[in-house]
Coordinates of C-alpha atoms and ligand atoms in Angstrom, one line a residue:
M1287 CA 14.7 34.0 -3.2
N1288 CA 14.3 32.8 0.4
T1289 CA 12.3 29.9 2.4
Y1290 CA 10.3 32.7 4.3
E1291 CA 9.0 34.4 0.9
L1292 CA 8.1 31.1 -0.5
I1293 CA 6.2 30.1 2.5
I1294 CA 4.3 33.3 2.4
K1295 CA 3.9 33.1 -1.5
K1296 CA 2.1 29.4 -0.7
R1297 CA 0.0 30.8 2.1
N1298 CA -1.4 33.5 0.2
G1299 CA -2.4 31.0 -2.7
G1300 CA 0.5 31.7 -5.1
E1301 CA 1.8 29.4 -7.7
L1302 CA 5.3 28.4 -7.6
S1303 CA 8.0 28.3 -10.2
E1304 CA 10.0 25.3 -11.1
R1305 CA 13.0 27.4 -10.0
E1306 CA 11.1 28.0 -6.6
I1307 CA 10.2 24.3 -6.0
A1308 CA 13.8 23.2 -6.6
Y1309 CA 15.2 25.6 -4.2
L1310 CA 13.0 24.2 -1.5
V1311 CA 13.6 20.8 -2.2
D1312 CA 17.4 21.1 -2.8
G1313 CA 17.6 23.1 0.4
F1314 CA 15.5 20.9 2.5
V1315 CA 17.7 17.6 1.6
R1316 CA 20.7 19.5 2.1
G1317 CA 19.7 20.5 5.4
D1318 CA 19.9 24.3 4.8
I1319 CA 16.3 24.6 5.3
P1320 CA 15.1 23.7 8.9
D1321 CA 12.3 21.4 9.6
Y1322 CA 9.9 24.4 11.2
Q1323 CA 9.9 26.2 7.8
M1324 CA 9.4 23.0 5.9
S1325 CA 6.7 22.0 8.3
S1326 CA 5.1 25.7 7.6
F1327 CA 5.4 25.4 4.0
L1328 CA 3.5 22.2 4.2
M1329 CA 0.9 23.4 6.3
A1330 CA 0.4 26.0 3.9
T1331 CA 0.0 23.5 0.9
Y1332 CA -2.7 21.8 3.2
F1333 CA -4.6 24.9 3.0
M1334 CA -3.8 26.3 -0.4
G1335 CA -3.1 23.0 -2.4
M1336 CA -0.8 23.0 -5.3
T1337 CA -1.4 23.4 -9.3
E1338 CA -0.7 20.3 -11.6
K1339 CA 2.1 22.2 -13.0
E1340 CA 3.5 22.6 -9.4
T1341 CA 2.8 18.9 -8.2
L1342 CA 4.8 17.9 -11.5
Y1343 CA 7.6 20.0 -10.5
L1344 CA 7.8 18.7 -7.0
T1345 CA 7.7 15.2 -8.2
Q1346 CA 10.8 16.1 -10.6
E1347 CA 12.7 17.7 -8.3
M1348 CA 12.2 15.1 -5.5
I1349 CA 13.3 12.2 -8.2
K1350 CA 16.5 14.5 -9.0
S1351 CA 17.3 14.4 -5.2
G1352 CA 18.6 10.7 -5.6
D1353 CA 19.5 7.8 -7.6
T1354 CA 17.2 6.5 -10.4
L1355 CA 16.9 2.8 -11.2
D1356 CA 17.9 1.4 -14.6
L1357 CA 16.1 -1.7 -15.5
S1358 CA 17.1 -2.2 -18.9
A1359 CA 19.2 -5.2 -18.2
I1360 CA 16.0 -7.0 -17.3
S1361 CA 14.5 -8.6 -20.2
G1362 CA 10.8 -8.2 -21.1
I1363 CA 7.9 -5.9 -20.0
K1364 CA 8.5 -4.3 -16.4
A1365 CA 5.9 -3.7 -14.0
D1366 CA 5.4 -2.0 -10.5
K1367 CA 2.6 -1.9 -8.5
H1368 CA 1.7 0.6 -5.5
S1369 CA -0.8 0.8 -3.0
T1370 CA -1.8 4.1 -1.3
G1371 CA -2.0 2.0 1.8
G1372 CA -4.6 0.3 3.8
V1373 CA -5.8 -2.3 6.4
G1374 CA -5.6 -6.2 5.5
D1375 CA -3.8 -4.9 2.0
K1376 CA -1.7 -8.5 1.2
T1377 CA -2.5 -7.6 -2.8
S1378 CA 1.3 -7.7 -3.7
L1379 CA 2.2 -10.8 -2.2
I1380 CA -0.6 -12.2 -4.6
L1381 CA -0.5 -10.0 -7.6
C1382 CA 3.3 -10.2 -8.1
P1383 CA 3.7 -14.0 -8.3
M1384 CA 0.3 -13.8 -10.5
L1385 CA 2.2 -11.3 -12.9
A1386 CA 5.5 -13.3 -12.9
A1387 CA 3.5 -16.5 -13.7
A1388 CA 1.8 -14.7 -16.7
G1389 CA 5.6 -13.7 -17.8
I1390 CA 5.8 -9.9 -16.8
K1391 CA 8.7 -9.1 -14.8
V1392 CA 7.9 -7.1 -11.4
A1393 CA 10.9 -5.3 -10.0
K1394 CA 9.4 -3.6 -7.0
M1395 CA 10.4 -1.3 -4.1
S1396 CA 8.1 -1.5 -0.9
G1397 CA 7.7 0.0 2.3
R1398 CA 7.3 -0.7 5.7
G1399 CA 3.8 -0.4 7.6
L1400 CA 3.1 3.0 9.7
G1401 CA 0.2 4.4 11.5
H1402 CA -2.9 2.0 10.9
T1403 CA -1.7 0.7 7.6
G1404 CA 0.4 -2.4 7.1
G1405 CA 3.4 -2.5 4.6
T1406 CA 4.8 -5.3 2.4
I1407 CA 8.0 -5.7 3.7
D1408 CA 6.9 -6.3 7.3
K1409 CA 4.6 -9.1 6.0
L1410 CA 7.5 -10.8 3.9
E1411 CA 9.8 -10.9 7.1
S1412 CA 7.1 -13.4 8.2
F1413 CA 9.1 -16.0 6.1
P1414 CA 11.7 -17.2 8.3
G1415 CA 15.2 -16.3 6.9
L1416 CA 13.7 -14.0 4.0
T1417 CA 15.9 -10.6 3.5
T1418 CA 14.5 -7.4 1.6
V1419 CA 17.9 -5.9 1.3
I1420 CA 18.8 -6.5 -2.0
D1421 CA 21.7 -5.0 -3.9
G1422 CA 21.3 -3.6 -7.5
E1423 CA 23.1 -6.8 -9.2
R1424 CA 21.1 -9.5 -7.2
F1425 CA 17.8 -7.2 -7.8
I1426 CA 18.3 -7.3 -11.6
R1427 CA 19.5 -11.2 -11.5
Q1428 CA 16.5 -12.3 -9.7
A1429 CA 13.8 -10.1 -11.9
N1430 CA 15.4 -11.9 -14.6
E1431 CA 15.4 -15.7 -13.4
V1432 CA 12.7 -15.7 -10.8
G1433 CA 10.3 -12.8 -12.8
F1434 CA 10.0 -10.9 -9.5
V1435 CA 11.7 -9.3 -7.0
I1436 CA 11.0 -6.9 -3.7
A1437 CA 13.3 -5.0 -2.1
G1438 CA 13.1 -2.2 0.8
Q1439 CA 13.1 1.2 -0.3
T1440 CA 16.9 2.1 -0.3
A1441 CA 18.3 5.3 1.2
H1442 CA 19.5 6.6 -2.2
L1443 CA 16.1 6.5 -3.9
V1444 CA 14.2 9.4 -3.6
P1445 CA 15.7 10.8 -0.4
A1446 CA 13.6 13.9 -0.5
D1447 CA 10.4 11.8 0.1
K1448 CA 12.3 10.0 2.9
K1449 CA 12.9 13.3 4.5
L1450 CA 9.6 14.8 3.8
Y1451 CA 7.6 12.0 4.8
A1452 CA 9.1 11.6 8.3
L1453 CA 8.1 15.4 8.6
R1454 CA 4.5 15.1 7.1
D1455 CA 3.9 12.2 9.6
V1456 CA 4.5 14.2 12.7
T1457 CA 3.0 17.4 11.4
G1458 CA -0.3 16.6 10.2
T1459 CA 0.6 17.1 6.8
V1460 CA 0.2 13.6 5.3
D1461 CA -3.2 13.4 3.9
I1462 CA -2.5 16.3 1.5
M1463 CA -3.3 15.5 -2.5
P1464 CA -0.1 17.0 -4.1
L1465 CA 1.8 15.6 -1.7
I1466 CA 0.7 12.1 -1.6
V1467 CA 0.9 12.3 -5.7
S1468 CA 4.5 13.4 -5.6
S1469 CA 5.6 11.1 -2.6
I1470 CA 4.3 8.1 -4.6
M1471 CA 5.0 9.2 -8.2
S1472 CA 8.6 10.3 -7.6
K1473 CA 9.4 6.8 -6.1
K1474 CA 7.7 4.8 -8.9
L1475 CA 9.3 6.9 -11.6
A1476 CA 12.6 6.4 -10.2
S1477 CA 11.9 2.8 -9.9
G1478 CA 12.0 2.8 -13.6
A1479 CA 9.2 0.4 -14.6
D1480 CA 7.4 0.3 -17.9
V1481 CA 4.0 -0.2 -16.6
I1482 CA 2.9 1.4 -13.2
V1483 CA -0.4 0.0 -11.7
L1484 CA -1.9 2.1 -8.9
D1485 CA -3.9 0.6 -6.3
V1486 CA -5.8 3.6 -4.7
K1487 CA -8.1 3.0 -1.7
T1488 CA -10.9 4.9 -0.5
G1489 CA -13.0 4.8 2.8
S1490 CA -12.3 5.2 6.5
G1491 CA -8.9 3.0 6.3
A1492 CA -7.5 5.1 3.4
F1493 CA -5.6 8.2 3.1
M1494 CA -8.3 9.6 0.9
K1495 CA -11.8 9.2 2.9
K1496 CA -14.1 10.3 0.1
E1497 CA -14.7 8.8 -2.8
E1498 CA -14.5 12.0 -5.2
D1499 CA -11.0 12.7 -3.5
S1500 CA -9.6 9.0 -4.4
F1501 CA -10.8 9.4 -8.0
E1502 CA -9.2 12.8 -8.1
L1503 CA -5.9 11.4 -6.8
A1504 CA -5.8 8.6 -9.3
R1505 CA -6.5 10.9 -12.0
Q1506 CA -3.6 13.2 -10.9
M1507 CA -1.0 10.1 -10.8
V1508 CA -2.0 8.6 -13.9
A1509 CA -1.8 12.1 -15.8
L1510 CA 1.6 12.4 -14.1
G1511 CA 2.7 8.8 -14.9
K1512 CA 1.7 9.1 -18.9
N1513 CA 3.3 12.9 -19.2
S1514 CA 6.3 10.9 -17.9
G1515 CA 6.5 8.3 -20.5
R1516 CA 5.2 5.6 -18.5
K1517 CA 2.0 3.4 -18.9
T1518 CA 0.1 4.2 -15.8
V1519 CA -3.5 2.8 -14.5
A1520 CA -5.3 3.0 -11.1
V1521 CA -7.9 0.9 -9.8
V1522 CA -9.8 2.8 -7.1
S1523 CA -11.2 0.1 -4.6
D1524 CA -12.9 0.3 -1.3
M1525 CA -11.1 0.6 2.2
D1526 CA -14.0 1.5 4.3
E1527 CA -13.5 -2.2 5.8
P1528 CA -10.2 -4.1 5.7
L1529 CA -9.6 -6.1 2.7
G1530 CA -9.9 -9.8 3.4
F1531 CA -10.4 -11.2 6.6
A1532 CA -6.8 -11.3 8.0
V1533 CA -5.1 -8.1 9.6
G1534 CA -1.5 -8.8 10.8
N1535 CA 1.7 -9.5 9.2
A1536 CA 2.0 -13.3 9.1
L1537 CA -1.8 -14.0 9.2
E1538 CA -1.9 -11.7 6.3
V1539 CA 0.7 -14.0 4.4
K1540 CA -1.5 -17.0 5.1
E1541 CA -4.4 -15.4 3.5
A1542 CA -2.4 -14.6 0.5
I1543 CA -1.3 -18.1 0.1
T1544 CA -4.9 -19.3 0.7
V1545 CA -5.6 -17.1 -2.6
L1546 CA -2.8 -18.3 -4.4
N1547 CA -4.1 -22.0 -3.6
G1548 CA -7.6 -21.0 -5.4
E1549 CA -9.6 -19.9 -2.4
N1550 CA -12.1 -17.0 -3.2
V1551 CA -11.4 -14.6 0.0
G1552 CA -13.9 -12.1 0.1
N1553 CA -12.9 -9.3 -2.3
L1554 CA -9.2 -10.1 -2.3
R1555 CA -9.1 -12.5 -5.3
E1556 CA -11.2 -10.1 -7.1
L1557 CA -9.2 -7.0 -6.6
C1558 CA -5.9 -8.7 -7.7
L1559 CA -7.5 -10.1 -10.8
T1560 CA -8.6 -6.5 -11.7
L1561 CA -5.1 -4.9 -10.9
G1562 CA -3.6 -8.0 -13.0
V1563 CA -5.9 -7.5 -16.0
C1564 CA -5.2 -3.6 -16.0
T1565 CA -1.4 -4.7 -16.0
L1566 CA -1.6 -7.0 -18.7
M1567 CA -3.6 -4.9 -20.9
E1568 CA -1.2 -1.8 -20.5
A1569 CA 1.3 -4.4 -21.1
N1570 CA 0.0 -5.3 -24.6
M1571 CA -0.1 -8.9 -23.1
A1572 CA -3.6 -9.8 -23.9
E1573 CA -6.0 -8.8 -26.8
S1574 CA -8.8 -8.4 -24.4
E1575 CA -9.8 -8.3 -20.9
T1576 CA -11.3 -11.7 -20.8
E1577 CA -8.2 -13.3 -22.3
A1578 CA -6.1 -11.5 -19.5
R1579 CA -8.4 -12.9 -17.0
K1580 CA -8.2 -16.2 -18.3
I1581 CA -4.3 -16.1 -18.5
L1582 CA -4.1 -14.8 -14.5
E1583 CA -6.7 -17.6 -13.4
K1584 CA -4.7 -20.5 -15.1
G1585 CA -1.7 -19.2 -13.1
I1586 CA -3.5 -19.8 -10.1
E1587 CA -5.5 -23.0 -11.2
D1588 CA -2.4 -24.7 -12.4
G1589 CA -0.5 -23.8 -9.2
S1590 CA 2.5 -21.8 -11.1
A1591 CA 1.6 -18.3 -9.2
L1592 CA 2.1 -20.4 -5.9
K1593 CA 5.3 -21.9 -7.2
K1594 CA 6.5 -18.5 -8.3
L1595 CA 6.2 -17.2 -4.7
A1596 CA 7.9 -20.3 -3.3
E1597 CA 10.8 -19.5 -5.9
F1598 CA 10.8 -15.7 -4.9
V1599 CA 10.9 -16.6 -1.2
K1600 CA 13.7 -19.1 -1.6
A1601 CA 15.9 -16.4 -3.9
Q1602 CA 15.7 -13.7 -1.1
G1603 CA 17.0 -16.5 1.4
G1604 CA 13.5 -17.5 3.0
D1605 CA 12.3 -20.8 3.7
E1606 CA 10.6 -21.7 0.7
R1607 CA 8.7 -24.7 2.7
A1608 CA 6.5 -22.0 4.5
V1609 CA 4.5 -21.5 1.4
Y1610 CA 3.3 -25.1 1.3
D1611 CA 3.1 -25.4 4.9
T1612 CA 2.0 -22.4 6.7
S1613 CA 2.4 -23.8 10.3
L1614 CA 6.2 -22.9 9.6
L1615 CA 5.1 -19.2 9.8
P1616 CA 5.1 -17.2 13.0
S1617 CA 1.9 -18.2 14.9
A1618 CA 0.7 -16.3 18.2
P1619 CA 0.3 -18.1 21.5
L1620 CA -3.1 -17.1 22.3
K1621 CA -6.2 -17.0 20.4
V1622 CA -9.4 -15.4 21.9
D1623 CA -12.4 -15.1 20.2
L1624 CA -14.4 -11.6 20.4
K1625 CA -18.1 -12.3 21.1
S1626 CA -21.0 -10.2 19.4
P1627 CA -22.9 -8.2 22.2
V1628 CA -25.8 -8.3 19.8
S1629 CA -27.9 -9.8 17.3
G1630 CA -28.2 -8.1 14.1
Y1631 CA -26.3 -7.0 10.7
V1632 CA -23.0 -5.7 10.7
S1633 CA -23.5 -2.3 9.5
M1634 CA -20.0 -0.8 9.8
L1635 CA -16.5 -2.2 10.3
Q1636 CA -14.0 0.7 10.3
A1637 CA -10.9 -0.2 8.8
D1638 CA -8.4 2.2 10.5
G1639 CA -10.0 1.0 14.1
V1640 CA -9.2 -2.8 13.1
G1641 CA -5.4 -1.2 12.0
R1642 CA -5.1 0.2 15.6
A1643 CA -6.3 -2.8 17.5
C1644 CA -3.4 -4.6 15.4
I1645 CA -1.1 -1.9 16.9
A1646 CA -2.0 -2.6 20.2
L1647 CA -1.3 -6.2 19.7
G1648 CA 2.2 -5.2 19.0
G1649 CA 1.6 -6.0 15.1
G1650 CA 2.0 -2.5 13.8
R1651 CA 4.4 0.4 14.7
E1652 CA 3.7 3.5 16.6
T1653 CA 6.9 5.0 15.5
K1654 CA 9.1 4.1 12.6
D1655 CA 11.7 2.5 15.0
S1656 CA 9.3 0.2 16.8
K1657 CA 9.9 -3.4 17.0
I1658 CA 6.8 -5.5 15.8
D1659 CA 5.5 -8.9 16.4
L1660 CA 4.6 -10.7 13.1
S1661 CA 2.5 -13.4 14.6
V1662 CA -0.5 -11.2 16.1
G1663 CA -3.2 -9.9 14.5
V1664 CA -7.0 -10.3 14.2
V1665 CA -9.0 -12.5 11.8
L1666 CA -12.5 -11.1 11.0
N1667 CA -15.4 -13.6 10.9
K1668 CA -18.1 -11.3 10.5
K1669 CA -17.8 -8.0 8.1
N1670 CA -20.2 -5.4 6.9
G1671 CA -23.4 -6.8 5.6
D1672 CA -22.9 -10.2 7.7
Y1673 CA -25.5 -11.3 10.3
V1674 CA -24.5 -12.2 13.8
N1675 CA -26.2 -14.1 16.6
L1676 CA -25.4 -12.7 19.9
N1677 CA -22.4 -14.2 21.5
E1678 CA -21.2 -15.6 18.1
P1679 CA -17.5 -14.6 17.3
L1680 CA -17.0 -11.7 15.5
A1681 CA -13.1 -12.0 15.2
T1682 CA -10.6 -14.1 16.7
I1683 CA -7.7 -12.1 18.1
H1684 CA -4.4 -13.5 17.9
A1685 CA -2.3 -12.5 20.8
S1686 CA 1.0 -12.7 22.6
D1687 CA -0.7 -12.2 26.2
A1688 CA -4.3 -11.8 27.5
E1689 CA -3.9 -8.4 28.7
R1690 CA -3.0 -7.2 24.9
A1691 CA -5.9 -9.5 23.6
E1692 CA -8.3 -7.7 26.0
E1693 CA -7.1 -4.2 25.0
A1694 CA -7.2 -5.1 21.5
G1695 CA -11.0 -6.4 21.8
K1696 CA -12.2 -3.3 23.2
L1697 CA -10.7 -1.3 20.5
L1698 CA -12.0 -4.0 17.9
L1699 CA -15.7 -3.9 19.4
E1700 CA -15.7 -0.2 18.8
C1701 CA -15.3 -0.5 15.1
Y1702 CA -18.4 -2.8 14.9
K1703 CA -21.7 -1.0 14.4
F1704 CA -24.8 -3.3 14.1
S1705 CA -28.4 -2.4 12.6
E1706 CA -31.3 -4.7 12.8
T1707 CA -32.0 -4.5 8.9
A1708 CA -29.6 -5.6 6.4
P1709 CA -27.1 -2.4 5.1
E1710 CA -26.9 -1.5 1.6
R1711 CA -23.7 -2.7 0.2
A1712 CA -21.7 -0.6 -2.0
P1713 CA -19.6 -1.7 -5.1
F1714 CA -16.4 -2.8 -4.0
I1715 CA -14.3 -2.0 -7.2
K1716 CA -15.2 1.7 -7.5
G1717 CA -13.8 2.4 -10.9
I1718 CA -10.6 2.4 -13.2
V1719 CA -8.7 5.5 -14.2
R1720 CA -6.6 5.0 -17.5
Ligands
URA596 N1 2.2 6.6 0.3 C1 3.2 7.1 0.0 O1 4.1 6.6 -0.3 N2 3.2 8.5 0.2 C2 2.4 9.2 0.7 O2 2.3 10.2 0.7 C3 1.1 8.4 0.9 C4 1.0 7.0 0.9

């Protein structure tokens, strides 16, 4: 067996065996297979795809490349949540404390933002002093004591994904279904939770732009999770426009706190409740969806979910006062309104473009080593379907200086399209895959 033959086999549409996939993953992680050969294999996969069997083998070999977490020392049911990535996506900051308040243990590894999408670890670092470098013993203790813990991905968990993802990111091979399935599910399965809840995005700001592809991604991930003995459920939701109104790290933390304070922020609360209901049902912690929803809503109404967030921030070394006084979070020195050039309805607000405007402000990463400004971003005043008058603010740009604000303003304006009549609104939650 050699790498060249396997590239040709995939290029010609062949199905690789378990041994052949193990050879590729092993060889790449050890450094025996160079990046140029693996890139070629990845591109062949873009054109020829993988069968479900190949995807399963790839996922299993990726898991074997590193450590797996043993969560058996955490009492009760352990849940993990993963989003396929989007713009303004702060659901973990809301859902994890809601679940912890409902009695589910959430032990979660998260990533940083890359490209136009944000990452939970960056957002959490908006809390002064908070660390996401948590060793194994502390991880287990905090899950038991607080009910939830979020750590950065360690180098030892699925190192194959770390190496493969870095290569995919620069070779135009990120948006390939079997590679996304194996990347996400290898990390989730290695992380050891009993219940896996997947937040699958669809639309311009998502990796999967078409709804049918997002459902297929959800179906494949759920099947793989279940075949591996985990309770797995996926919610497919809209990412054509950003989630909520805030895009940018500290701004998103503030918005998440607003939801935990009981406010209804766009579709954000609804998405968190839907993901939460699915988790409670899979965990057999409610008799019905109505009961599950009531449990979660009570956690918001009586303040216990917000209290969980404060306990979590403190346990991870952060200043928990910022949960109750958001002026303690980073704040940009300049706030500039982006005025509407027309009167009319917003007929489109392209999520990926809003993410790129945020990068232009310094709030996102161009490369994985870029340093980011946690304070900057955008608060959208008008979204799809809203009516706006000429010169009324479409959005408020939070910037470090006028030059960056101007550049972001130009990018942001390109994300908006207008119409004279109200556009049709598509449902926000597209469906649930069980
Ligand atoms: N998120 C991941 O973790 N991996 C992918 O391939 C895409 C999104």
